[in-house]
Amino acid sequence: MKNQSDLEKLIPDFEDFKKVLWSYKNIIDTGKLTEYYCSILFGLTLTTPRNYYFDALTSENKKVEVKHRFYSGNIPPGMKIKLENIDVIYYVELEPNLLPKRIYKFLSEDITYTMNGRVSFQNAFNSHKAEVVYSS
């Protein structure tokens, strides 16, 4: 499992990076930021331009979707994902300072639809299908 010391080694001038995050957190695209975290931590290749159905590819060419929420201690309501178009989901919980608190990895087959194209992570968490791959 990866942790913040891994992240610190991968981001040049990490202390300056944290200051920029804090100073500009209201205008930072947190979706792109979480894609960046996952790409450097797990060796993902981000798609360019960003694809409607997936954000990145693994070294085995598996399609990855990155989703995020700010850490609240509760599982948030469903997010829109086209499960049939992806293989893996990274779910990033962000701290108020925009650094990752935890990152979970799910296989798309372990996620269920609720309604209107939204998915629920609840069953995957309850059945222990959520793999913690990063913890601060």
Short mmCIF file of C-alpha atoms in Angstrom, two decimals:
data_model
loop_
_atom_site.label_atom_id
_atom_site.label_comp_id
_atom_site.label_asym_id
_atom_site.label_seq_id
_atom_site.Cartn_x
_atom_site.Cartn_y
_atom_site.Cartn_z
CA MET A 1 0.00 0.00 0.00
CA LYS A 2 1.20 3.50 -0.85
CA ASN A 3 1.28 6.39 1.63
CA GLN A 4 2.13 10.09 1.82
CA SER A 5 5.88 9.47 1.89
CA ASP A 6 5.52 7.77 -1.52
CA LEU A 7 3.64 10.82 -2.78
CA GLU A 8 6.29 13.18 -1.36
CA LYS A 9 9.02 11.31 -3.29
CA LEU A 10 7.07 11.50 -6.56
CA ILE A 11 6.17 15.21 -6.49
CA PRO A 12 9.13 17.57 -6.86
CA ASP A 13 9.26 20.35 -4.24
CA PHE A 14 6.45 18.75 -2.27
CA GLU A 15 6.29 21.48 0.39
CA ASP A 16 5.87 24.15 -2.30
CA PHE A 17 3.24 21.95 -3.96
CA LYS A 18 1.26 21.84 -0.69
CA LYS A 19 1.46 25.63 -0.35
CA VAL A 20 0.12 26.12 -3.88
CA LEU A 21 -2.73 23.68 -3.19
CA TRP A 22 -3.68 25.56 -0.04
CA SER A 23 -3.38 29.01 -1.65
CA TYR A 24 -5.43 28.14 -4.75
CA LYS A 25 -7.68 25.34 -3.48
CA ASN A 26 -10.85 27.21 -4.45
CA ILE A 27 -9.93 27.26 -8.15
CA ILE A 28 -8.10 23.94 -8.54
CA ASP A 29 -9.82 21.29 -10.67
CA THR A 30 -9.93 18.51 -8.09
CA GLY A 31 -10.93 15.94 -10.70
CA LYS A 32 -7.73 16.54 -12.67
CA LEU A 33 -5.75 16.66 -9.41
CA THR A 34 -6.99 13.23 -8.32
CA GLU A 35 -6.24 11.83 -11.78
CA TYR A 36 -2.70 13.21 -11.38
CA TYR A 37 -2.30 11.58 -7.95
CA CYS A 38 -3.43 8.20 -9.28
CA SER A 39 -1.25 8.45 -12.38
CA ILE A 40 1.97 9.09 -10.45
CA LEU A 41 1.23 6.69 -7.59
CA PHE A 42 0.04 3.74 -9.68
CA GLY A 43 1.80 4.25 -13.02
CA LEU A 44 -1.33 5.08 -14.99
CA THR A 45 -1.20 6.73 -18.42
CA LEU A 46 -3.73 9.55 -18.57
CA THR A 47 -5.75 9.68 -21.77
CA THR A 48 -5.38 12.80 -23.90
CA PRO A 49 -7.68 14.42 -24.42
CA ARG A 50 -9.57 13.09 -21.45
CA ASN A 51 -11.99 10.45 -22.65
CA TYR A 52 -15.69 10.66 -21.80
CA TYR A 53 -15.78 7.09 -20.50
CA PHE A 54 -12.40 6.64 -18.83
CA ASP A 55 -9.52 8.74 -17.52
CA ALA A 56 -6.45 6.53 -17.82
CA LEU A 57 -4.96 3.19 -18.82
CA THR A 58 -2.96 0.74 -16.74
CA SER A 59 0.23 -0.83 -18.08
CA GLU A 60 -1.99 -3.82 -19.03
CA ASN A 61 -4.29 -1.47 -21.03
CA LYS A 62 -7.13 -1.73 -18.53
CA LYS A 63 -9.46 1.28 -18.65
CA VAL A 64 -9.54 3.31 -15.44
CA GLU A 65 -12.04 5.83 -14.11
CA VAL A 66 -10.96 8.12 -11.25
CA LYS A 67 -13.63 9.51 -8.92
CA HIS A 68 -13.22 11.61 -5.81
CA ARG A 69 -14.99 13.15 -2.86
CA PHE A 70 -13.89 15.23 0.08
CA TYR A 71 -13.47 13.09 3.17
CA SER A 72 -16.56 13.14 5.34
CA GLY A 73 -16.58 9.72 6.94
CA ASN A 74 -19.75 8.82 5.01
CA ILE A 75 -20.09 7.11 1.66
CA PRO A 76 -21.45 9.79 -0.68
CA PRO A 77 -24.50 9.39 -2.92
CA GLY A 78 -23.98 7.64 -6.25
CA MET A 79 -21.76 8.95 -9.01
CA LYS A 80 -22.31 8.60 -12.75
CA ILE A 81 -20.08 5.95 -14.29
CA LYS A 82 -20.53 3.78 -17.39
CA LEU A 83 -19.35 0.52 -15.86
CA GLU A 84 -19.43 -1.37 -19.15
CA ASN A 85 -16.68 0.91 -20.53
CA ILE A 86 -14.15 0.55 -17.72
CA ASP A 87 -12.25 -2.15 -15.85
CA VAL A 88 -11.02 -0.38 -12.71
CA ILE A 89 -12.17 2.53 -10.55
CA TYR A 90 -9.92 4.50 -8.22
CA TYR A 91 -11.98 6.30 -5.58
CA VAL A 92 -10.01 9.12 -3.92
CA GLU A 93 -10.99 10.69 -0.60
CA LEU A 94 -9.48 14.17 -0.37
CA GLU A 95 -8.50 16.04 2.79
CA PRO A 96 -9.48 19.74 3.08
CA ASN A 97 -5.87 20.57 2.04
CA LEU A 98 -6.51 18.65 -1.26
CA LEU A 99 -4.05 15.86 -0.45
CA PRO A 100 -5.42 12.32 -0.63
CA LYS A 101 -6.54 10.77 2.64
CA ARG A 102 -7.32 7.34 1.17
CA ILE A 103 -7.51 5.82 -2.27
CA TYR A 104 -9.58 2.71 -2.92
CA LYS A 105 -9.38 0.46 -5.94
CA PHE A 106 -12.46 -1.35 -7.24
CA LEU A 107 -13.06 -3.67 -10.15
CA SER A 108 -16.00 -2.40 -12.19
CA GLU A 109 -17.73 -5.78 -11.81
CA ASP A 110 -17.92 -5.19 -8.03
CA ILE A 111 -19.89 -1.93 -8.38
CA THR A 112 -23.67 -1.84 -8.79
CA TYR A 113 -25.98 0.61 -10.52
CA THR A 114 -28.62 2.39 -8.46
CA MET A 115 -30.63 4.62 -10.82
CA ASN A 116 -30.13 7.04 -13.71
CA GLY A 117 -26.66 5.72 -14.53
CA ARG A 118 -25.47 6.33 -10.97
CA VAL A 119 -23.50 3.73 -9.09
CA SER A 120 -23.20 2.74 -5.46
CA PHE A 121 -19.94 1.81 -3.78
CA GLN A 122 -21.83 0.68 -0.66
CA ASN A 123 -22.14 -3.01 -1.61
CA ALA A 124 -18.49 -3.19 -2.61
CA PHE A 125 -17.45 -1.67 0.73
CA ASN A 126 -19.80 -3.96 2.68
CA SER A 127 -18.57 -7.10 0.88
CA HIS A 128 -14.90 -6.09 1.35
CA LYS A 129 -14.28 -5.64 -2.39
CA ALA A 130 -12.72 -2.19 -1.82
CA GLU A 131 -8.94 -2.49 -1.84
CA VAL A 132 -7.20 0.32 0.06
CA VAL A 133 -4.20 1.18 -2.13
CA TYR A 134 -3.21 4.47 -0.43
CA SER A 135 -3.60 5.79 3.10
CA SER A 136 -2.05 8.99 4.43
#
